[in-house]
CSV table of C-alpha atoms and ligand atoms in Angstrom, one decimal:
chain,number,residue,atom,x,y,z
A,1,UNK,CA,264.5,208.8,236.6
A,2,UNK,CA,262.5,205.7,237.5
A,3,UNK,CA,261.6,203.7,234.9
A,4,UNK,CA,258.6,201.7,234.4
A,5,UNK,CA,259.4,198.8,232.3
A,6,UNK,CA,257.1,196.0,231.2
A,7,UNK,CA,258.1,192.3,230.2
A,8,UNK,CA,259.6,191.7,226.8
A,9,UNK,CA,256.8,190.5,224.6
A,10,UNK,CA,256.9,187.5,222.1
A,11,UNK,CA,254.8,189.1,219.2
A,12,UNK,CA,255.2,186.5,216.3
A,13,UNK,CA,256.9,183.4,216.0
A,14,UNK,CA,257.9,181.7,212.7
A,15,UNK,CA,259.4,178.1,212.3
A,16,UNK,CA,263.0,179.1,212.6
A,17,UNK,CA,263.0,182.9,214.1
A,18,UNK,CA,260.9,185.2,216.1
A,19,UNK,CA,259.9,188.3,216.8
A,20,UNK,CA,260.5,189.5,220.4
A,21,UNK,CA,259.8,192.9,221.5
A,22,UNK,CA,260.7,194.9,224.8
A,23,UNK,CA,259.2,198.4,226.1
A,24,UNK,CA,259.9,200.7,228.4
A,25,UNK,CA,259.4,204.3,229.8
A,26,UNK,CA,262.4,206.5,229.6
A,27,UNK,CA,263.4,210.4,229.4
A,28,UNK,CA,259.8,211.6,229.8
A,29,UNK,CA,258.8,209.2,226.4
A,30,UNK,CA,258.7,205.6,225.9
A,31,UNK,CA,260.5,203.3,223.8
A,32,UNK,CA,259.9,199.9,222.1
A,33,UNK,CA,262.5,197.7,220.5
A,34,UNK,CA,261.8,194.5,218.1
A,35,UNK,CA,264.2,192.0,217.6
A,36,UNK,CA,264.6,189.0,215.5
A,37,UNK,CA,266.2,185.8,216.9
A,38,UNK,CA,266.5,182.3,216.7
A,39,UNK,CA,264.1,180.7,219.4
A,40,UNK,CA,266.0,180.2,222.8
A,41,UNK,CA,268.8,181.9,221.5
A,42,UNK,CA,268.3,185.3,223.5
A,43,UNK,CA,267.2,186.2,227.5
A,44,UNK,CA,264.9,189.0,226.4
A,45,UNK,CA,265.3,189.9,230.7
A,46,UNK,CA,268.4,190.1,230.5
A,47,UNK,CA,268.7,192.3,227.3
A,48,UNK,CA,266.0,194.1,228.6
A,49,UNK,CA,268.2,194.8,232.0
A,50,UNK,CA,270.7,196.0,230.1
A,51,UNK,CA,268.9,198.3,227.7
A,52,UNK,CA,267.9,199.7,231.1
A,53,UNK,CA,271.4,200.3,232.3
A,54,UNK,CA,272.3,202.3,229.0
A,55,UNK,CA,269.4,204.5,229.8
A,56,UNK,CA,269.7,205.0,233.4
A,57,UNK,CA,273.4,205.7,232.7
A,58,UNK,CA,272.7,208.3,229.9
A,59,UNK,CA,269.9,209.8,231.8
A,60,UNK,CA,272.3,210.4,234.6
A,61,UNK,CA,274.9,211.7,232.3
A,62,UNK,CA,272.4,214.2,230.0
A,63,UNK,CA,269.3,214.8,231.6
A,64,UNK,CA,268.1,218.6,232.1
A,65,UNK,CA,265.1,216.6,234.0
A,66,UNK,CA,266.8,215.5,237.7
A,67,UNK,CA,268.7,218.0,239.3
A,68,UNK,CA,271.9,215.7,240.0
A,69,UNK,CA,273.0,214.9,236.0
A,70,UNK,CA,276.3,215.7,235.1
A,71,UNK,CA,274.6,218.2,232.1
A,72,UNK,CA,272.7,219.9,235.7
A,73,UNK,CA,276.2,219.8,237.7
A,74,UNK,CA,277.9,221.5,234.8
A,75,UNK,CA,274.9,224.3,233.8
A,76,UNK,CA,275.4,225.1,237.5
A,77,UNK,CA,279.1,225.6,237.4
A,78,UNK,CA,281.1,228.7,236.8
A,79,UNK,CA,282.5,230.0,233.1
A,80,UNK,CA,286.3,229.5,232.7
A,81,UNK,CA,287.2,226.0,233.7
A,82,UNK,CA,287.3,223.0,232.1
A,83,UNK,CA,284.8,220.5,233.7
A,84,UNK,CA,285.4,217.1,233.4
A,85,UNK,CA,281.9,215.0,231.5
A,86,UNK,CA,281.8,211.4,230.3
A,87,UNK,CA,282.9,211.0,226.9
A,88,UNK,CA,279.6,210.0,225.9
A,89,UNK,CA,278.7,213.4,227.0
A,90,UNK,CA,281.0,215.7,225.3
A,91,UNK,CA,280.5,213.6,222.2
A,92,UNK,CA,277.0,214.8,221.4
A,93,UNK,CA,278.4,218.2,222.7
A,94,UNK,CA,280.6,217.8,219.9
A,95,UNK,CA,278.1,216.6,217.8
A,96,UNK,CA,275.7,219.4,218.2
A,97,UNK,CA,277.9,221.9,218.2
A,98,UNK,CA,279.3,221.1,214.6
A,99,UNK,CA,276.4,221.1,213.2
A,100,UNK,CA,275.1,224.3,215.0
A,101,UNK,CA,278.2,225.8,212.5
A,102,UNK,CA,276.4,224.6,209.5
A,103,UNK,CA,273.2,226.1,210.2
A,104,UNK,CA,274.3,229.5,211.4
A,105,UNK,CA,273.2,228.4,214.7
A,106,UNK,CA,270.0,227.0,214.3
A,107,UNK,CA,270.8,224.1,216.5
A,108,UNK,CA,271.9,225.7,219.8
A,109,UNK,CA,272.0,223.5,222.9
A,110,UNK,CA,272.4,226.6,225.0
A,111,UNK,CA,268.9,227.6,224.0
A,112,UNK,CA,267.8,226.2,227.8
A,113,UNK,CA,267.2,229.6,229.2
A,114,UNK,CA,264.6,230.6,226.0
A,115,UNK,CA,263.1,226.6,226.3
A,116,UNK,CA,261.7,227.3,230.0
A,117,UNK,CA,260.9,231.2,229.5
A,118,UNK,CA,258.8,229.2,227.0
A,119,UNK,CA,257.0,227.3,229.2
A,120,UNK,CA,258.8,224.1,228.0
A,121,UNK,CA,261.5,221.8,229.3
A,122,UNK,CA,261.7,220.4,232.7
A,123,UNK,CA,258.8,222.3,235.4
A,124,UNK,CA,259.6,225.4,236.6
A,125,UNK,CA,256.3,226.3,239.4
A,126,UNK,CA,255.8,229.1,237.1
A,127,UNK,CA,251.7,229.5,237.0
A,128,UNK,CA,252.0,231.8,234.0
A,129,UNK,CA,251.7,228.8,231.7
A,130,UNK,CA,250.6,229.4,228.1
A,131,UNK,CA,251.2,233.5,228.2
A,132,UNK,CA,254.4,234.7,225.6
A,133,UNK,CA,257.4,236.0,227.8
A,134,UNK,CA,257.4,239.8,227.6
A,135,UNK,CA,260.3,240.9,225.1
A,136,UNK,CA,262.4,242.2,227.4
A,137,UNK,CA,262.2,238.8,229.0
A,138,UNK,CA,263.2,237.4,225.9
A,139,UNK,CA,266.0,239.6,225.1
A,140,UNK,CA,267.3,238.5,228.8
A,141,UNK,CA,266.9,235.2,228.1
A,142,UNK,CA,269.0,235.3,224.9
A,143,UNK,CA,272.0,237.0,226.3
A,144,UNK,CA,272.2,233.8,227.8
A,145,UNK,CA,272.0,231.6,224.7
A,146,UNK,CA,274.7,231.2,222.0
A,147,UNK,CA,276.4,227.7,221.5
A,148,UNK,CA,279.6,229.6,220.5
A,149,UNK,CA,280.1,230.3,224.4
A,150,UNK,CA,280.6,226.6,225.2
A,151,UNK,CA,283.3,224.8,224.2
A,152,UNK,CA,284.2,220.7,224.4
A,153,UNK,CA,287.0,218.6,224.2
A,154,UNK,CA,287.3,215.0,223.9
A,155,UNK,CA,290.9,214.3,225.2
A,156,UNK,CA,290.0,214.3,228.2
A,157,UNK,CA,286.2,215.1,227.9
A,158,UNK,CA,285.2,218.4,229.3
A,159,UNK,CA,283.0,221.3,228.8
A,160,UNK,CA,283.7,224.7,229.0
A,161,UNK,CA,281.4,228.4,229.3
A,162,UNK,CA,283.0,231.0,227.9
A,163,UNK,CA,280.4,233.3,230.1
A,164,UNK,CA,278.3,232.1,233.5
A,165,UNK,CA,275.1,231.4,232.8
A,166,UNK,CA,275.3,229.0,229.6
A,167,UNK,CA,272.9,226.2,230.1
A,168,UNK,CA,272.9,222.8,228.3
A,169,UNK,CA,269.9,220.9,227.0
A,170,UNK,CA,270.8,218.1,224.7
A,171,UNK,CA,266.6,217.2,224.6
A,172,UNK,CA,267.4,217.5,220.3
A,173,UNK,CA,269.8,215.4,220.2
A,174,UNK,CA,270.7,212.8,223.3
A,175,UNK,CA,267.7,210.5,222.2
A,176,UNK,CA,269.0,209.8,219.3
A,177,UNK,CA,272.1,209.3,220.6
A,178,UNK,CA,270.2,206.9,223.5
A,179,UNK,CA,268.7,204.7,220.5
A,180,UNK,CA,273.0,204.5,218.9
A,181,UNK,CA,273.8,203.2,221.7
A,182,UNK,CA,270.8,200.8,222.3
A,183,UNK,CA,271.8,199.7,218.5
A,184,UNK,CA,274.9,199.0,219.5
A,185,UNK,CA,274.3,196.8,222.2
A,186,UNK,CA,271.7,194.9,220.0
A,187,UNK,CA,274.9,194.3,217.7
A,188,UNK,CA,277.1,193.1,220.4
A,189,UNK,CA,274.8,190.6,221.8
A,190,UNK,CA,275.1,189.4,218.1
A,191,UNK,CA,271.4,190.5,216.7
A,192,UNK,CA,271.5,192.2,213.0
A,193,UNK,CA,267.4,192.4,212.4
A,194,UNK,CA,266.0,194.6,214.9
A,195,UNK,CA,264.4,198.2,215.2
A,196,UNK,CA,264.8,200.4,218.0
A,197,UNK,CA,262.1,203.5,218.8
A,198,UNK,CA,262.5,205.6,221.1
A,199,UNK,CA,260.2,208.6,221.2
A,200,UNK,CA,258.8,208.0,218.1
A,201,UNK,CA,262.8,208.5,216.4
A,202,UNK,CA,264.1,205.1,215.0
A,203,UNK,CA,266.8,203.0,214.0
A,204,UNK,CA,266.1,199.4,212.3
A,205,UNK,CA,268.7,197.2,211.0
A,206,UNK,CA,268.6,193.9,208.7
A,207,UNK,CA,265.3,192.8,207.7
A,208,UNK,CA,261.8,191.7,209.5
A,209,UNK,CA,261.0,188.0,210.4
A,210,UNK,CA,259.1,188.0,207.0
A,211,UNK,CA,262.6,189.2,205.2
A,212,UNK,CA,261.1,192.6,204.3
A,213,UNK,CA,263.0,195.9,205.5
A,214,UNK,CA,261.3,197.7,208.5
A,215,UNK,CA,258.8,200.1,207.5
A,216,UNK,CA,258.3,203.3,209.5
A,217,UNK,CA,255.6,205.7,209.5
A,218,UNK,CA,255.6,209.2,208.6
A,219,UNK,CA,252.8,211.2,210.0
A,220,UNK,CA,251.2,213.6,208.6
A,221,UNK,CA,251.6,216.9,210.5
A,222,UNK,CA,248.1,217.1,212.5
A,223,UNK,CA,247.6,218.2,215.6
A,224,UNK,CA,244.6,215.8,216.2
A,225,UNK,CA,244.3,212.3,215.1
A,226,UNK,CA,247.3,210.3,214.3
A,227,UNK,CA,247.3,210.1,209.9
A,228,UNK,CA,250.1,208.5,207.7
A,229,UNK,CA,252.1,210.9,205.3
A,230,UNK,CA,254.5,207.9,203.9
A,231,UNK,CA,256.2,204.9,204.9
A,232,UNK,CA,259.8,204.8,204.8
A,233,UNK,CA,262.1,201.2,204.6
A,234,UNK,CA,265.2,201.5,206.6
A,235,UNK,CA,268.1,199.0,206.8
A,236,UNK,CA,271.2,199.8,208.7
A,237,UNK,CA,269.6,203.7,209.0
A,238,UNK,CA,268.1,205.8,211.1
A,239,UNK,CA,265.2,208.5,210.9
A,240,UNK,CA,263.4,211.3,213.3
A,241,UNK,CA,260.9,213.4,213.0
A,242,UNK,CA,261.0,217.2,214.3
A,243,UNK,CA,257.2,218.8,214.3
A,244,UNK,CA,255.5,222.0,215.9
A,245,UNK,CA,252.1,219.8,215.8
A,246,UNK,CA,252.7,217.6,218.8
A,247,UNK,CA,254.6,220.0,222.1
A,248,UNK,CA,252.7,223.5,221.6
A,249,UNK,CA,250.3,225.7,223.5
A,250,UNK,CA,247.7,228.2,221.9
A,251,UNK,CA,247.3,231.8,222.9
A,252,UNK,CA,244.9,234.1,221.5
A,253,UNK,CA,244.8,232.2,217.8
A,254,UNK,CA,248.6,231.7,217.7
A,255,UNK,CA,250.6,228.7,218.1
A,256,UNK,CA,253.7,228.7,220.2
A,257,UNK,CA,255.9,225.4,219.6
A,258,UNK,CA,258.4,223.9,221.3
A,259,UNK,CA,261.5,224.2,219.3
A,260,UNK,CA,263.1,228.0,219.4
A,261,UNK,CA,265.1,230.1,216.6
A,262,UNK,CA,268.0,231.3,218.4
A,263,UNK,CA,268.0,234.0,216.1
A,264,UNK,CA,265.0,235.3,217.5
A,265,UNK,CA,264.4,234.1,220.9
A,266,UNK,CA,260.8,232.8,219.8
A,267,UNK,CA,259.0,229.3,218.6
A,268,UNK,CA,259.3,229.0,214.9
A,269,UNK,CA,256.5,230.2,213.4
A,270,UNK,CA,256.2,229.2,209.9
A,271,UNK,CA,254.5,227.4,207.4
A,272,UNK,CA,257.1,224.3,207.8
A,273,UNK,CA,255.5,221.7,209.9
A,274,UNK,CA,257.3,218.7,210.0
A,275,UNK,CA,261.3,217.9,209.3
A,276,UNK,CA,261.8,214.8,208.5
A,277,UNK,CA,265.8,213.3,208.2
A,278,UNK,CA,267.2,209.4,207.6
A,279,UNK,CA,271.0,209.2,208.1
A,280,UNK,CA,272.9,206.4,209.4
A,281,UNK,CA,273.3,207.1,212.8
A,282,UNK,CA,269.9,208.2,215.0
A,283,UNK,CA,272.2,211.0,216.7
A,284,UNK,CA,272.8,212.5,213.8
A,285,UNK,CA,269.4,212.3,212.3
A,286,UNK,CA,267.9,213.4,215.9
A,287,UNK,CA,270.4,216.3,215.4
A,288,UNK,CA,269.6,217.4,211.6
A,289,UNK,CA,265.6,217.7,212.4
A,290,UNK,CA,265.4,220.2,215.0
A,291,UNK,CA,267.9,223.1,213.1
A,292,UNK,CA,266.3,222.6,209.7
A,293,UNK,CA,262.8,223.1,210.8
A,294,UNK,CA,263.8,226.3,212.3
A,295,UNK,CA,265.4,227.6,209.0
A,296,UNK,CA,261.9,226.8,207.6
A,297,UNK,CA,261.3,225.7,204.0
A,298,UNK,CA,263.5,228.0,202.2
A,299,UNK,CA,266.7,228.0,204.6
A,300,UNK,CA,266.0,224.6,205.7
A,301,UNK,CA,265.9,223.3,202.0
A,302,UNK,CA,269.0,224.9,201.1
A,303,UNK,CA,271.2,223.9,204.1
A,304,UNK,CA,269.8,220.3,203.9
A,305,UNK,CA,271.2,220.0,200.4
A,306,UNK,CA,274.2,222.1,200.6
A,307,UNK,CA,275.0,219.2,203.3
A,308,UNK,CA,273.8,216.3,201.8
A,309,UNK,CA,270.9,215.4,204.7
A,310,UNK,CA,268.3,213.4,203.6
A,311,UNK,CA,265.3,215.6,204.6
A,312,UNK,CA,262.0,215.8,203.6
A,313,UNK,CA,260.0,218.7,204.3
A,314,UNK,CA,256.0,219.1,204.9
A,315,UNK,CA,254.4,222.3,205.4
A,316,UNK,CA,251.0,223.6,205.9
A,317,UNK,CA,249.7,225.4,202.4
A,318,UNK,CA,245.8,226.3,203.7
A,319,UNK,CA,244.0,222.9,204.6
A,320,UNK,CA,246.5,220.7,202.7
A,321,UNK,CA,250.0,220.1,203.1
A,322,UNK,CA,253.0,220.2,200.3
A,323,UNK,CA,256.4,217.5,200.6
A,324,UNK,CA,259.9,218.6,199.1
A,325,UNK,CA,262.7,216.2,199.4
A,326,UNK,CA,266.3,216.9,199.3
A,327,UNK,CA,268.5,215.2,196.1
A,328,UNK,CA,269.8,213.2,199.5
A,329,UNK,CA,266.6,212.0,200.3
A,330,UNK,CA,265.7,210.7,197.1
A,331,UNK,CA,268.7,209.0,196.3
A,332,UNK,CA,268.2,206.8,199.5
A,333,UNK,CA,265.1,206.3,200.9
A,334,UNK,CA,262.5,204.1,199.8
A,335,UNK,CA,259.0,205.6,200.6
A,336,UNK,CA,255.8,204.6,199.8
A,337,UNK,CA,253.2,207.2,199.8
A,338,UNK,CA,249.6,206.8,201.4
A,339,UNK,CA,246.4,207.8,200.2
A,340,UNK,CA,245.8,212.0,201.4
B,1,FAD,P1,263.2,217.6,219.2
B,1,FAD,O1,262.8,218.4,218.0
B,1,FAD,O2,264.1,216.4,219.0
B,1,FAD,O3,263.9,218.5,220.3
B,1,FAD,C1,263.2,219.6,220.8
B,1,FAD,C2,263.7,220.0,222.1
B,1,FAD,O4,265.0,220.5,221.9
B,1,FAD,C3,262.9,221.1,222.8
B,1,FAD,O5,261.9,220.6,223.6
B,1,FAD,C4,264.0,221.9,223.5
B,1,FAD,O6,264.3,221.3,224.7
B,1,FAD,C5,265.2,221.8,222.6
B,1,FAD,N1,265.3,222.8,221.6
B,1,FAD,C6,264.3,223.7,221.1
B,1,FAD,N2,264.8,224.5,220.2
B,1,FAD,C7,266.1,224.1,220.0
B,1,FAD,C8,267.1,224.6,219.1
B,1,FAD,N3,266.9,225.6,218.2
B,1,FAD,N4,268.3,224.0,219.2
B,1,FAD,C9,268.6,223.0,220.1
B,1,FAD,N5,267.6,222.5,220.9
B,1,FAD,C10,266.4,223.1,220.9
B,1,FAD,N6,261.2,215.0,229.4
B,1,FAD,C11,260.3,214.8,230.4
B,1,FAD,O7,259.2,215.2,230.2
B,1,FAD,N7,260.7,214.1,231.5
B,1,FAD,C12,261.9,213.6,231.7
B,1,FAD,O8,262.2,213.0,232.7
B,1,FAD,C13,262.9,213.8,230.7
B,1,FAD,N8,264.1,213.2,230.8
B,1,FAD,C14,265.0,213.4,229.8
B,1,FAD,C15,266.3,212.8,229.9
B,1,FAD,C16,267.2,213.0,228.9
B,1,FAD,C17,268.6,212.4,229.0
B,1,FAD,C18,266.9,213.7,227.7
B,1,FAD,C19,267.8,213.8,226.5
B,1,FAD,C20,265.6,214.2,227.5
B,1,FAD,C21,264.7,214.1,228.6
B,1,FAD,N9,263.4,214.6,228.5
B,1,FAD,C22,262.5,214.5,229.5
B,1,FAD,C23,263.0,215.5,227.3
B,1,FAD,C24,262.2,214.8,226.3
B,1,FAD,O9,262.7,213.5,226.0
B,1,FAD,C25,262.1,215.8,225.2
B,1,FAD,O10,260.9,216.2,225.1
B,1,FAD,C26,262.7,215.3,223.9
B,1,FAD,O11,264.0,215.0,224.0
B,1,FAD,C27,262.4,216.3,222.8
B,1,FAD,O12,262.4,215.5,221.7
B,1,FAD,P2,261.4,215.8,220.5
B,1,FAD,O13,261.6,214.7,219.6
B,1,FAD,O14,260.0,216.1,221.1
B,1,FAD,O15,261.9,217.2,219.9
């Protein structure tokens, strides 16, 4: 992937810290990091360099997007033998994969084949765009789907198919993981206040220049114009958002999202509209969103809390939309509601 990258950014300035901020293009999105830091004391190029290097190296290991990844090299290969990943690899493997056990499946990283039927996921020269797959296209598709034919291991990392034809797309969870490791390095180049965004998920930690927590937006769950559901504080946590209102297409009346039931082969199509999920690493919250909003409100709800996520919930009840939180949720987020 090339990257287009602009110049970090000096956005406020106080008497003994600032405020830098550094932006970027990566896996199809953007993202924007802010950083707090005593003036002088950090070569925003040079961070900026490396934040670069994480994501070119992570886009090489788990993109579905270029056709030489290691996730491409491994979707191509045959079912039976271990292949050899980085371990940054086969760790969110292995973090997907456990928590596709505790929602029955809902989170599937082998759902690839249903993805492009859909129309979604990397190009495919298909012209058909915006027409439903036929069912029999479907059903062929999901003989090919079904995260329990894939197996990882750590020591040494490796995946393995149990059948050929079991595709990996980590596109729910490998940003998150992206914005860990971007957190990471902000810790080891000895920051503790800065957020990190990366396709609208996040991870903040410490406190603003102003010494207030990072605020992040919720939006409301509207196709058109960008509104604000809530604010939510974070220190040392992370949040993402999974929504049907933002990667869909329309055909005849119906809308056909991006993210798939396994179960079914199809978009979700419920009333839930927006999943929204803090916990303290972004991989994991990146990972939570996606499964619960296919359960939908019910499901979703219940697996949330059986688990202890922090998830809130909106869905569309006629023109207006209803918010249920988990007992997780409430216990640790700080939100502050805005006006409907
Ligand atoms: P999320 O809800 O977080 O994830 C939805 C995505 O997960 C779907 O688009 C689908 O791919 C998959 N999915 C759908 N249903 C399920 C399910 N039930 N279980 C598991 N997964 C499911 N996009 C580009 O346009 N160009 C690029 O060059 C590009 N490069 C990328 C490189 C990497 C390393 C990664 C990880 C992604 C890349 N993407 C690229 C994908 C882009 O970033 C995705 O659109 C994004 O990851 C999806 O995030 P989201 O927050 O919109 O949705």
């Amino acid at each position: 992937m090339r990257f287009v990258l602009l110049l970090g950014l000096l956005v406020a300035s106080g008497a003994r810290a600032e405020t830098l901020a550094l932006r970027g293009a990566t896996m199809g999105t953007t993202y924007h990091i802010k950083f707090v830091a005593e003036p002088g004391s950090i070569d925003a190029a040079r961070l900026q360099a490396d934040v670069e290097k994480v994501l070119a190296e992570i886009d090489r290991q788990m993109s579905t997007y270029r056709p030489d990844s290691e996730l491409i090299r491994f979707n191509r290969a045959p079912a039976g033998e271990w292949f050899a990943v980085s371990a940054a690899t086969a760790k969110v493997v292995a973090a997907a994969q456990a928590i596709s056990k505790k929602t029955d499946g809902a989170m599937d990283v082998t759902v690839g084949p249903l993805v492009r039927l859909w129309h979604f996921g990397p190009p495919t020269g298909d012209d058909n765009k915006f027409v439903p797959p036929t069912d029999k296209a479907i059903a062929a598709a999901r003989k090919r789907v079904g995260y329990q034919n894939l197996e990882v291991r750590m020591k040494p990392p490796a995946l393995r198919k149990k059948i050929d034809d079991i595709e990996v797309d980590l596109s729910s969870i490998a940003p998150g993981y992206a914005i860990d490791r971007l957190a990471r390095l902000m810790v080891k180049r000895g920051l503790k206040n800065f957020m990190v965004e990366l396709g609208g998920e996040v991870r903040a930690a410490g406190r603003r220049q102003d010494g207030q927590p990072w605020r992040i937006a919720v939006e409301r769950p509207s196709a058109g114009e960008r509104e604000l559901q809530s604010s939510v504080a974070l220190d040392n946590a992370s949040i993402a958002t999974a929504g049907d209102y933002r990667k869909f297409f329309e055909h005849q009346g119906r809308r056909f999202s991006h993210i798939i039931d396994p179960a079914t082969g199809r978009p979700v199509e419920h009333s839930l509209a927006s999943v929204t999920v803090v916990a303290d690493t972004c991989m994991a919250a990146d990972g939570w969103d996606t499964p619960l909003l296919v359960l939908g409100p019910e499901r979703g709800y219940e697996c949330a809390k059986k688990h202890n996520v922090a998830a809130m919930f909106i869905w569309r009840d006629g023109k207006k939309y209803d918010v249920r939180e988990t007992p997780a949720w409430r216990a640790r987020v700080n939100q502050r509601q805005h006006a409907q």
